[in-house]
Amino acid sequence: MNFIRERIDVIKKPFGKGQRWERFAPAVNAFDTFLFVPNHTTQKGAHIRDGVDLKRTMVTVIIALLPAFIYGVYNTGYQYFIQSGLAFNFWDAMLHGALKIMPMVAVSYGVGLAIEFAFAVYRGHEVNEGYLVTGLLVPMIMPVDIPLWMVGLSVAFAVFVAKEAFGGTGMNILNPALTARAFAFFAYPTYMSGNKVWVSEATNIDGISGETVLGSLAAGNDVSYSMFDMFVGAIPGSIAETSTLWVLVGAAILIFTGVGSWRIMVGGVLGAAVTAFLFNIWGANALMSFDWINHLIVGGFAFGVVFMATDPVSAAQTTKGKWVYGLLVGVFCILIRVFNPAYPEGVMLAILLMNVFAPTIDHYVVEGNIKRRKKRLVKATLTPAT
Amino acid sequence: MSADIILRKGLSIPISGKADLSISSADSSDNFVVYPSDFHSVVPKMLLKEGEAVLQGQPIFYSKANPQIKFVSPVSGTISNIERGAKRRILAIEIFSNRKSDKIKHKVVEPNNLNSEDIKKKLLESGCWPFIKQRPYDVIADPNSTPKSIFISGFSTAPLAANVSFILSSKREDFQNGINVLAMLAPKVHLSVDASSDSFLAEVSNAEVHHIKGRHPAGNVGVQIHHIDPINAGETVWVVGPVDVARIGAFFSTGIFDASQMIALVGPVVKSPKYFKSHIGAAVAPLLKQAGINSNGQIRVINGDSLSGKAIHANGNLGFYNNTLTVLAEGNRYRMFGWLPFTGSKIFSMSRTSLSWLLPKRKYALDTNMNGEERALVVTGEMEQVLPMDIFPMQLLKECMVENIEKMEGLGIYEVAPEDFALVDYASTSKIEAQAIIREALDLMIKEVG
């Protein structure tokens, strides 16, 4: 360990203060701090600090994402082999999925981190770890056959426009991963919707097609999947959104470690369940009469509420605000699904919409605190202390 | 005992090195120091020069902004050195003790025979005034202001902080006298005691006693004020440390500035953490030697607790206010892959991203490593967990950073002191310096609002 440390210190020397490559220090530090927690000690304020840092928090989110991701890899292969009628085993499915998905992950991280590093050097701050999560999320919510250059372009758009334009990590209004998806969705709709994109190779081989559950409902078709399939995730859809089961495992990790807000998750599920239940009673179209519990387990709802809506930067930040925000994400998700046949899946737009309104929600919660204080002041001046 | 205020938020950091309830004495050194930086926002104007003789209780400097406020020498001897820093700012006033303890003795007067102006005058003359601080702003109280009440926190919940009841057990009478004096200065004196232990402090008269239960920062006077009688814009509350109350009481019964200081020497690297009978401004080296330090590397000596104390040199001296002296190991070491979740369970974490939650009774030898680097504010909700006040900490900090005075007022800047945000420093995933931000904001408020 000491040997490695010494080697790194030698390599880092030209990037030190006053040295030739000083301005590129953030880029080198980003790698170094992944190997070693730095030897920095407290210089002001509290002399002792908690063991948690942003790296640990972000890596915890990645751990929570992995079950859904791995199932997504498997399901990609599974859907392909089932549709094409070929014999296959578990590893065939995994291999097929991995060959499709790993290049997307590589492109997403490559493009996104390159931009993040460039901005860190340009602005002279350290590289924030937020993109580690975004970079994995982006491929997880894309259709499997989307061309790699579209993944790259969407990521570039999201990092430039949704994140860096607002000042970088911690300042963005919109969730960057969802912005990447929304960009692809509106820029290349033929690659992002319909019945030819959700199963691997469906665009190339005529025999393969696959519609998402919500897509077929919106088109007026019946759903051929059992509730069990929908819950486990053996259905077509964006890469890692299909399995409610593995998303729930991720949710458990996030809630247990305290990294993800359970209030937002519970609020979202409540909002969606109640809204869907009310539409069940109304029942004017196929999506309205789609059982409320099925609404919760199909499409990207579970994935969105657990991993996207809980992004602490773009979500509401106050405790009360998180409840309101979560509830409204659920309500709008079902509203968009039911009323807008052009967008059979509403969770992406619901979360982006609530991202925009999160600061407003917080504003009213915080104003409440300010008003309480003002009231107290008025009361104190009216009744002088005895 | 039943509690009338229960605080559910907060965090007691399980750090090792708590002081045994035993009192030792150590060789005293001849070298005493007064640090003007102990008195925030005071610009010292010297009354004595280097080489001049000084008595215990004799003023050595006064506050430039308020010449009535005088600061006295804790010992008799000669001013041996005045250490100055950039712009000739005085960093330390060194006094070489003559070991004679020649003291200035003021006339003893029964406080009940004095009015509040006379009492103020006595406190100002004797050098006891700096023990009275004010909220808002957490600075030495302005003698010309009238407080709506005086608050005393009779216990400390800070990590390893000295046990107030233990220190005061031999000074019951002085404490009661001090309360009686303070009661002449304000319409009401509030004293809070720890509801989870029985302390004689709960039996004092002339003060309204509150029983408070909760983890740190429940013992912080600012948190108590917030729940008992919160400060509104334009109001002033005075606060006095419990040991300093006894010091004020002792002054009124003896006429002598009491500079004796009981100090709890604590910390993970202290071999036998315990209490010492010492003196304001005394050198810490003899104490460290007597208790023993168990460390091969560098250490950090802190006047105060590990959250809000002030680092001093290992050959430095005790401060004016602190009853706790903490020694930590410097954490200037690298940890390979130390950021991985569920690793490094030797470093306590209040989040469950480490396995330290599995061992609730374990005590941790914490050091001064940052355990990460400063980052943008990302995680929400963690500050709220450690601030048991009806205040939005993150929103307040952000308004402080952009110096929006109106919003700071609205969000409760008058109700907080840096020490109330010490746990925010500790808990922050993004490693932000909340105490420094609050201190700067309070200084801005002093300048802009006054």
Tab-separated table of C-alpha atoms in Angstrom, chain A:
chain	number	residue	atom	x	y	z
A	1	MET	CA	0.000	0.000	0.000
A	2	ASN	CA	2.796	2.390	0.900
A	3	PHE	CA	4.505	1.588	-2.380
A	4	ILE	CA	1.368	2.493	-4.342
A	5	ARG	CA	0.947	5.644	-2.294
A	6	GLU	CA	4.520	6.718	-3.003
A	7	ARG	CA	4.121	6.028	-6.705
A	8	ILE	CA	0.980	8.149	-6.812
A	9	ASP	CA	2.688	10.992	-4.982
A	10	VAL	CA	5.454	10.929	-7.587
A	11	ILE	CA	2.965	10.926	-10.451
A	12	LYS	CA	0.991	13.769	-8.872
A	13	LYS	CA	3.993	15.985	-8.319
A	14	PRO	CA	3.713	18.053	-11.542
A	15	PHE	CA	0.047	18.694	-10.671
A	16	GLY	CA	0.828	20.193	-7.275
A	17	LYS	CA	0.426	23.813	-6.220
A	18	GLY	CA	2.585	26.154	-8.264
A	19	GLN	CA	3.664	23.337	-10.554
A	20	ARG	CA	3.342	23.144	-14.287
A	21	TRP	CA	0.096	21.173	-14.576
A	22	GLU	CA	-1.603	22.608	-11.517
A	23	ARG	CA	-4.853	23.433	-13.313
A	24	PHE	CA	-5.384	19.820	-14.229
A	25	ALA	CA	-5.119	18.759	-10.597
A	26	PRO	CA	-8.887	18.056	-10.220
A	27	ALA	CA	-8.699	15.404	-12.912
A	28	VAL	CA	-5.766	13.629	-11.236
A	29	ASN	CA	-7.276	14.026	-7.788
A	30	ALA	CA	-10.453	12.352	-8.984
A	31	PHE	CA	-8.492	9.172	-9.688
A	32	ASP	CA	-6.326	9.449	-6.602
A	33	THR	CA	-9.249	9.880	-4.226
A	34	PHE	CA	-10.776	6.731	-5.645
A	35	LEU	CA	-7.748	4.782	-4.532
A	36	PHE	CA	-7.221	6.522	-1.233
A	37	VAL	CA	-9.324	8.587	1.119
A	38	PRO	CA	-7.098	11.686	1.314
A	39	ASN	CA	-5.036	12.562	4.365
A	40	HIS	CA	-6.840	15.882	4.799
A	41	THR	CA	-7.482	16.865	8.371
A	42	THR	CA	-10.062	19.262	9.757
A	43	GLN	CA	-8.822	22.846	9.567
A	44	LYS	CA	-11.769	24.717	11.065
A	45	GLY	CA	-15.072	23.841	12.628
A	46	ALA	CA	-15.653	20.438	14.156
A	47	HIS	CA	-12.406	18.549	14.714
A	48	ILE	CA	-13.981	15.164	14.089
A	49	ARG	CA	-16.089	14.168	11.087
A	50	ASP	CA	-18.499	11.400	10.234
A	51	GLY	CA	-17.236	8.458	8.188
A	52	VAL	CA	-19.670	9.168	5.377
A	53	ASP	CA	-18.771	11.185	2.299
A	54	LEU	CA	-20.297	11.787	-1.098
A	55	LYS	CA	-18.365	8.916	-2.684
A	56	ARG	CA	-19.702	6.460	-0.170
A	57	THR	CA	-23.228	7.788	-0.566
A	58	MET	CA	-23.137	7.611	-4.341
A	59	VAL	CA	-21.610	4.140	-4.382
A	60	THR	CA	-24.385	3.008	-2.047
A	61	VAL	CA	-26.878	4.173	-4.668
A	62	ILE	CA	-24.980	2.176	-7.298
A	63	ILE	CA	-25.144	-0.908	-5.081
A	64	ALA	CA	-28.886	-0.365	-4.780
A	65	LEU	CA	-29.139	-0.099	-8.573
A	66	LEU	CA	-27.203	-3.299	-9.273
A	67	PRO	CA	-29.981	-5.873	-8.656
A	68	ALA	CA	-32.258	-4.115	-11.134
A	69	PHE	CA	-29.351	-3.622	-13.534
A	70	ILE	CA	-28.284	-7.262	-13.506
A	71	TYR	CA	-31.864	-8.401	-13.974
A	72	GLY	CA	-32.135	-5.915	-16.822
A	73	VAL	CA	-29.139	-7.517	-18.516
A	74	TYR	CA	-30.730	-10.928	-18.138
A	75	ASN	CA	-34.158	-9.779	-19.247
A	76	THR	CA	-32.711	-8.236	-22.402
A	77	GLY	CA	-31.375	-11.632	-23.440
A	78	TYR	CA	-34.451	-13.441	-22.181
A	79	GLN	CA	-36.862	-11.316	-24.231
A	80	TYR	CA	-34.719	-11.757	-27.330
A	81	PHE	CA	-34.476	-15.534	-27.085
A	82	ILE	CA	-38.133	-16.018	-26.161
A	83	GLN	CA	-39.265	-13.902	-29.110
A	84	SER	CA	-36.891	-15.490	-31.581
A	85	GLY	CA	-37.782	-18.972	-30.372
A	86	LEU	CA	-34.171	-20.091	-29.929
A	87	ALA	CA	-33.092	-22.444	-27.170
A	88	PHE	CA	-31.072	-20.681	-24.466
A	89	ASN	CA	-29.894	-20.925	-20.914
A	90	PHE	CA	-29.298	-18.293	-18.231
A	91	TRP	CA	-25.758	-17.503	-19.355
A	92	ASP	CA	-26.789	-17.124	-23.013
A	93	ALA	CA	-29.313	-14.530	-21.927
A	94	MET	CA	-26.781	-12.755	-19.718
A	95	LEU	CA	-24.196	-12.723	-22.486
A	96	HIS	CA	-26.612	-11.369	-25.043
A	97	GLY	CA	-27.740	-8.688	-22.631
A	98	ALA	CA	-24.220	-7.767	-21.602
A	99	LEU	CA	-23.046	-7.420	-25.191
A	100	LYS	CA	-25.907	-5.015	-25.819
A	101	ILE	CA	-25.790	-3.027	-22.601
A	102	MET	CA	-22.154	-2.748	-21.592
A	103	PRO	CA	-21.273	-0.577	-24.621
A	104	MET	CA	-24.129	1.748	-23.628
A	105	VAL	CA	-22.757	1.967	-20.088
A	106	ALA	CA	-19.282	2.644	-21.454
A	107	VAL	CA	-20.529	5.410	-23.739
A	108	SER	CA	-22.622	6.961	-20.976
A	109	TYR	CA	-19.733	7.054	-18.496
A	110	GLY	CA	-17.186	8.025	-21.148
A	111	VAL	CA	-19.080	11.019	-22.492
A	112	GLY	CA	-20.493	12.162	-19.155
A	113	LEU	CA	-17.279	11.892	-17.160
A	114	ALA	CA	-15.294	13.594	-19.914
A	115	ILE	CA	-17.595	16.616	-19.675
A	116	GLU	CA	-17.590	16.525	-15.856
A	117	PHE	CA	-13.775	16.419	-15.778
A	118	ALA	CA	-13.544	19.251	-18.293
A	119	PHE	CA	-15.847	21.433	-16.195
A	120	ALA	CA	-14.014	20.557	-12.977
A	121	VAL	CA	-10.719	21.678	-14.530
A	122	TYR	CA	-12.350	24.758	-16.072
A	123	ARG	CA	-14.021	25.816	-12.837
A	124	GLY	CA	-11.164	24.684	-10.606
A	125	HIS	CA	-13.190	22.457	-8.295
A	126	GLU	CA	-12.947	18.763	-7.537
A	127	VAL	CA	-14.923	16.284	-9.630
A	128	ASN	CA	-18.210	15.544	-7.884
A	129	GLU	CA	-19.312	11.938	-7.663
A	130	GLY	CA	-22.903	12.547	-8.735
A	131	TYR	CA	-22.266	11.410	-12.283
A	132	LEU	CA	-21.346	7.907	-11.122
A	133	VAL	CA	-25.035	7.327	-10.485
A	134	THR	CA	-26.315	9.299	-13.476
A	135	GLY	CA	-23.951	7.432	-15.768
A	136	LEU	CA	-25.415	4.100	-14.790
A	137	LEU	CA	-28.994	5.330	-14.703
A	138	VAL	CA	-28.981	6.586	-18.283
A	139	PRO	CA	-28.524	3.204	-20.004
A	140	MET	CA	-30.864	1.581	-17.506
A	141	ILE	CA	-33.797	3.690	-18.672
A	142	MET	CA	-33.154	3.526	-22.417
A	143	PRO	CA	-34.618	1.055	-24.897
A	144	VAL	CA	-32.044	-1.609	-25.624
A	145	ASP	CA	-31.652	-1.000	-29.346
A	146	ILE	CA	-31.014	2.726	-29.219
A	147	PRO	CA	-27.875	3.589	-31.243
A	148	LEU	CA	-24.848	4.358	-29.122
A	149	TRP	CA	-24.371	7.806	-30.620
A	150	MET	CA	-27.838	8.732	-29.391
A	151	VAL	CA	-26.884	7.631	-25.899
A	152	GLY	CA	-23.778	9.787	-26.131
A	153	LEU	CA	-25.650	12.783	-27.478
A	154	SER	CA	-28.388	12.522	-24.841
A	155	VAL	CA	-25.811	12.303	-22.085
A	156	ALA	CA	-23.950	15.315	-23.456
A	157	PHE	CA	-27.193	17.295	-23.636
A	158	ALA	CA	-28.162	16.316	-20.095
A	159	VAL	CA	-24.805	17.129	-18.540
A	160	PHE	CA	-24.395	20.426	-20.416
A	161	VAL	CA	-27.911	21.781	-20.281
A	162	ALA	CA	-29.501	20.172	-17.235
A	163	LYS	CA	-26.465	20.215	-14.966
A	164	GLU	CA	-23.460	22.356	-15.833
A	165	ALA	CA	-25.497	25.263	-17.199
A	166	PHE	CA	-27.059	25.571	-13.762
A	167	GLY	CA	-23.713	25.469	-11.986
A	168	GLY	CA	-22.947	21.763	-11.727
A	169	THR	CA	-23.646	19.143	-9.104
A	170	GLY	CA	-26.015	20.265	-6.409
A	171	MET	CA	-27.447	23.159	-8.415
A	172	ASN	CA	-29.426	21.423	-11.145
A	173	ILE	CA	-33.203	21.777	-11.340
A	174	LEU	CA	-33.859	18.663	-13.406
A	175	ASN	CA	-32.662	15.138	-12.825
A	176	PRO	CA	-29.850	14.714	-15.393
A	177	ALA	CA	-30.582	11.049	-16.212
A	178	LEU	CA	-34.236	11.778	-16.895
A	179	THR	CA	-33.255	14.807	-18.938
A	180	ALA	CA	-31.095	12.533	-21.079
A	181	ARG	CA	-34.045	10.223	-21.609
A	182	ALA	CA	-36.443	13.069	-22.296
A	183	PHE	CA	-34.002	14.469	-24.852
A	184	ALA	CA	-33.801	11.144	-26.670
A	185	PHE	CA	-37.563	10.702	-26.364
A	186	PHE	CA	-38.410	13.972	-28.068
A	187	ALA	CA	-35.458	14.097	-30.469
A	188	TYR	CA	-35.687	10.522	-31.735
A	189	PRO	CA	-39.241	9.356	-31.000
A	190	THR	CA	-39.033	6.428	-33.412
A	191	TYR	CA	-36.221	4.934	-31.375
A	192	MET	CA	-37.905	5.569	-28.059
A	193	SER	CA	-41.498	4.436	-28.498
A	194	GLY	CA	-43.705	2.076	-30.477
A	195	ASN	CA	-43.625	-1.687	-30.573
A	196	LYS	CA	-40.281	-2.192	-32.309
A	197	VAL	CA	-37.811	-0.895	-29.793
A	198	TRP	CA	-38.357	-2.705	-26.510
A	199	VAL	CA	-36.915	-6.075	-27.393
A	200	SER	CA	-33.353	-6.639	-28.471
A	201	GLU	CA	-32.955	-6.886	-32.288
A	202	ALA	CA	-36.650	-6.104	-32.881
A	203	THR	CA	-35.660	-3.412	-35.345
A	204	ASN	CA	-33.532	-5.801	-37.369
A	205	ILE	CA	-35.442	-9.069	-37.317
A	206	ASP	CA	-39.034	-9.085	-38.531
A	207	GLY	CA	-40.165	-11.927	-36.327
A	208	ILE	CA	-39.405	-10.031	-33.167
A	209	SER	CA	-41.660	-7.385	-31.770
A	210	GLY	CA	-42.623	-6.472	-28.326
A	211	GLU	CA	-44.841	-3.885	-26.861
A	212	THR	CA	-44.721	-2.618	-23.328
A	213	VAL	CA	-47.749	-3.369	-21.224
A	214	LEU	CA	-48.734	0.280	-21.119
A	215	GLY	CA	-48.127	0.612	-24.858
A	216	SER	CA	-50.500	-2.198	-25.703
A	217	LEU	CA	-53.108	-0.837	-23.323
A	218	ALA	CA	-52.872	2.576	-24.953
A	219	ALA	CA	-53.220	0.945	-28.368
A	220	GLY	CA	-56.357	-0.797	-27.199
A	221	ASN	CA	-54.874	-4.298	-27.035
A	222	ASP	CA	-55.164	-6.807	-24.241
A	223	VAL	CA	-52.307	-7.533	-21.902
A	224	SER	CA	-50.932	-11.041	-22.268
A	225	TYR	CA	-48.651	-11.039	-19.224
A	226	SER	CA	-49.511	-12.371	-15.805
A	227	MET	CA	-49.239	-10.194	-12.759
A	228	PHE	CA	-46.308	-12.365	-11.640
A	229	ASP	CA	-44.421	-11.661	-14.890
A	230	MET	CA	-45.052	-7.959	-14.494
A	231	PHE	CA	-43.851	-8.015	-10.884
A	232	VAL	CA	-40.713	-10.022	-11.571
A	233	GLY	CA	-40.086	-8.052	-14.731
A	234	ALA	CA	-40.124	-10.654	-17.518
A	235	ILE	CA	-41.760	-8.139	-19.845
A	236	PRO	CA	-40.477	-5.811	-22.543
A	237	GLY	CA	-39.549	-2.308	-21.516
A	238	SER	CA	-36.612	-0.003	-20.927
A	239	ILE	CA	-33.579	-2.008	-19.895
A	240	ALA	CA	-33.796	-2.040	-16.123
A	241	GLU	CA	-37.228	-0.638	-15.371
A	242	THR	CA	-39.236	-3.817	-15.749
A	243	SER	CA	-38.562	-5.680	-12.524
A	244	THR	CA	-40.527	-4.289	-9.618
A	245	LEU	CA	-39.094	-7.068	-7.465
A	246	TRP	CA	-35.467	-6.012	-7.900
A	247	VAL	CA	-36.363	-2.349	-7.729
A	248	LEU	CA	-37.883	-3.081	-4.338
A	249	VAL	CA	-34.622	-4.696	-3.249
A	250	GLY	CA	-32.878	-1.480	-4.287
A	251	ALA	CA	-35.478	0.553	-2.414
A	252	ALA	CA	-34.818	-1.498	0.703
A	253	ILE	CA	-31.083	-0.751	0.452
A	254	LEU	CA	-31.713	2.970	-0.062
A	255	ILE	CA	-34.160	3.230	2.806
A	256	PHE	CA	-32.128	1.103	5.198
A	257	THR	CA	-28.933	3.053	4.634
A	258	GLY	CA	-30.855	6.308	4.776
A	259	VAL	CA	-29.480	7.366	1.403
A	260	GLY	CA	-32.857	7.539	-0.354
A	261	SER	CA	-35.843	9.389	1.067
A	262	TRP	CA	-38.529	6.917	2.144
A	263	ARG	CA	-40.959	9.798	2.356
A	264	ILE	CA	-40.706	10.439	-1.373
A	265	MET	CA	-41.062	6.747	-2.174
A	266	VAL	CA	-44.048	6.186	0.108
A	267	GLY	CA	-45.610	9.461	-1.054
A	268	GLY	CA	-45.200	8.442	-4.682
A	269	VAL	CA	-46.726	5.015	-4.198
A	270	LEU	CA	-49.626	6.458	-2.206
A	271	GLY	CA	-50.282	9.162	-4.775
A	272	ALA	CA	-50.247	6.709	-7.663
A	273	ALA	CA	-52.289	4.050	-5.866
A	274	VAL	CA	-55.059	6.419	-4.838
A	275	THR	CA	-55.217	8.113	-8.240
A	276	ALA	CA	-55.253	4.799	-10.082
A	277	PHE	CA	-57.882	3.450	-7.709
A	278	LEU	CA	-60.154	6.432	-8.364
A	279	PHE	CA	-59.736	5.901	-12.121
A	280	ASN	CA	-60.575	2.221	-11.639
A	281	ILE	CA	-63.960	3.324	-10.319
A	282	TRP	CA	-64.452	5.702	-13.234
A	283	GLY	CA	-63.187	3.198	-15.802
A	284	ALA	CA	-63.742	5.109	-19.046
A	285	ASN	CA	-60.807	3.628	-21.000
A	286	ALA	CA	-58.499	0.619	-20.894
A	287	LEU	CA	-55.810	2.410	-18.895
A	288	MET	CA	-58.377	3.755	-16.462
A	289	SER	CA	-59.715	0.295	-15.754
A	290	PHE	CA	-56.224	-1.203	-15.538
A	291	ASP	CA	-56.073	-2.498	-11.975
A	292	TRP	CA	-54.483	0.060	-9.647
A	293	ILE	CA	-52.028	-2.447	-8.271
A	294	ASN	CA	-50.882	-3.327	-11.774
A	295	HIS	CA	-50.312	0.361	-12.436
A	296	LEU	CA	-47.720	0.258	-9.679
A	297	ILE	CA	-45.792	-2.710	-11.054
A	298	VAL	CA	-45.697	-2.030	-14.796
A	299	GLY	CA	-43.708	0.504	-16.733
A	300	GLY	CA	-41.094	2.665	-15.130
A	301	PHE	CA	-43.166	3.733	-12.159
A	302	ALA	CA	-41.392	1.709	-9.477
A	303	PHE	CA	-37.972	2.448	-10.934
A	304	GLY	CA	-38.741	6.149	-11.308
A	305	VAL	CA	-40.120	6.631	-7.821
A	306	VAL	CA	-37.307	4.715	-6.131
A	307	PHE	CA	-34.265	5.892	-8.092
A	308	MET	CA	-35.240	9.061	-9.970
A	309	ALA	CA	-37.709	10.945	-7.814
A	310	THR	CA	-35.446	10.504	-4.776
A	311	ASP	CA	-32.490	12.322	-6.371
A	312	PRO	CA	-31.915	14.714	-3.462
A	313	VAL	CA	-30.776	17.611	-5.615
A	314	SER	CA	-33.777	17.803	-7.928
A	315	ALA	CA	-36.369	16.651	-5.378
A	316	ALA	CA	-37.950	18.768	-2.665
A	317	GLN	CA	-35.484	19.282	0.172
A	318	THR	CA	-37.685	19.893	3.191
A	319	THR	CA	-39.328	17.049	5.084
A	320	LYS	CA	-42.881	18.224	4.447
A	321	GLY	CA	-41.959	19.144	0.910
A	322	LYS	CA	-40.789	15.593	0.252
A	323	TRP	CA	-44.230	14.228	1.094
A	324	VAL	CA	-46.001	16.676	-1.187
A	325	TYR	CA	-43.468	16.140	-3.955
A	326	GLY	CA	-43.698	12.348	-3.720
A	327	LEU	CA	-47.491	12.339	-3.699
A	328	LEU	CA	-47.676	14.605	-6.734
A	329	VAL	CA	-45.160	12.502	-8.676
A	330	GLY	CA	-47.498	9.539	-8.174
A	331	VAL	CA	-50.625	11.477	-9.062
A	332	PHE	CA	-49.191	13.018	-12.233
A	333	CYS	CA	-47.682	9.731	-13.352
A	334	ILE	CA	-51.110	8.070	-13.434
A	335	LEU	CA	-52.799	11.177	-14.865
A	336	ILE	CA	-50.397	11.243	-17.816
A	337	ARG	CA	-50.736	7.510	-18.369
A	338	VAL	CA	-54.524	7.657	-18.380
A	339	PHE	CA	-55.240	10.864	-20.230
A	340	ASN	CA	-52.469	11.085	-22.759
A	341	PRO	CA	-52.393	8.217	-25.243
A	342	ALA	CA	-49.310	9.680	-26.915
A	343	TYR	CA	-47.300	9.051	-23.748
A	344	PRO	CA	-48.383	5.700	-22.369
A	345	GLU	CA	-45.676	5.977	-19.701
A	346	GLY	CA	-46.046	9.034	-17.512
A	347	VAL	CA	-43.444	8.638	-14.826
A	348	MET	CA	-40.595	10.359	-16.665
A	349	LEU	CA	-42.663	13.450	-17.415
A	350	ALA	CA	-44.262	13.394	-13.962
A	351	ILE	CA	-40.884	13.455	-12.240
A	352	LEU	CA	-39.463	16.123	-14.542
A	353	LEU	CA	-42.569	18.240	-13.949
A	354	MET	CA	-42.255	17.869	-10.203
A	355	ASN	CA	-38.492	18.601	-10.423
A	356	VAL	CA	-39.513	21.985	-11.786
A	357	PHE	CA	-42.024	22.514	-8.996
A	358	ALA	CA	-39.876	21.168	-6.137
A	359	PRO	CA	-38.328	24.592	-5.356
A	360	THR	CA	-41.845	26.068	-5.250
A	361	ILE	CA	-43.012	23.394	-2.817
A	362	ASP	CA	-39.981	24.043	-0.625
A	363	HIS	CA	-40.569	27.766	-0.879
A	364	TYR	CA	-43.996	27.438	0.726
A	365	VAL	CA	-42.731	25.088	3.442
A	366	VAL	CA	-39.889	27.481	4.293
A	367	GLU	CA	-42.198	30.517	4.123
A	368	GLY	CA	-44.336	28.762	6.757
A	369	ASN	CA	-41.333	28.741	9.076
A	370	ILE	CA	-40.616	32.413	8.377
A	371	LYS	CA	-44.242	33.325	9.034
A	372	ARG	CA	-44.276	31.428	12.340
A	373	ARG	CA	-41.271	33.459	13.419
A	374	LYS	CA	-42.905	36.734	12.350
A	375	LYS	CA	-46.080	35.850	14.239
A	376	ARG	CA	-44.058	35.132	17.347
A	377	LEU	CA	-42.382	38.520	17.034
A	378	VAL	CA	-45.721	40.318	16.700
A	379	LYS	CA	-47.069	38.458	19.712
A	380	ALA	CA	-43.989	39.330	21.749
A	381	THR	CA	-44.256	43.031	20.928
A	382	LEU	CA	-47.968	43.105	21.751
A	383	THR	CA	-47.520	41.413	25.128
A	384	PRO	CA	-44.281	42.621	26.658
A	385	ALA	CA	-42.560	40.163	28.950
A	386	THR	CA	-43.501	40.434	32.569
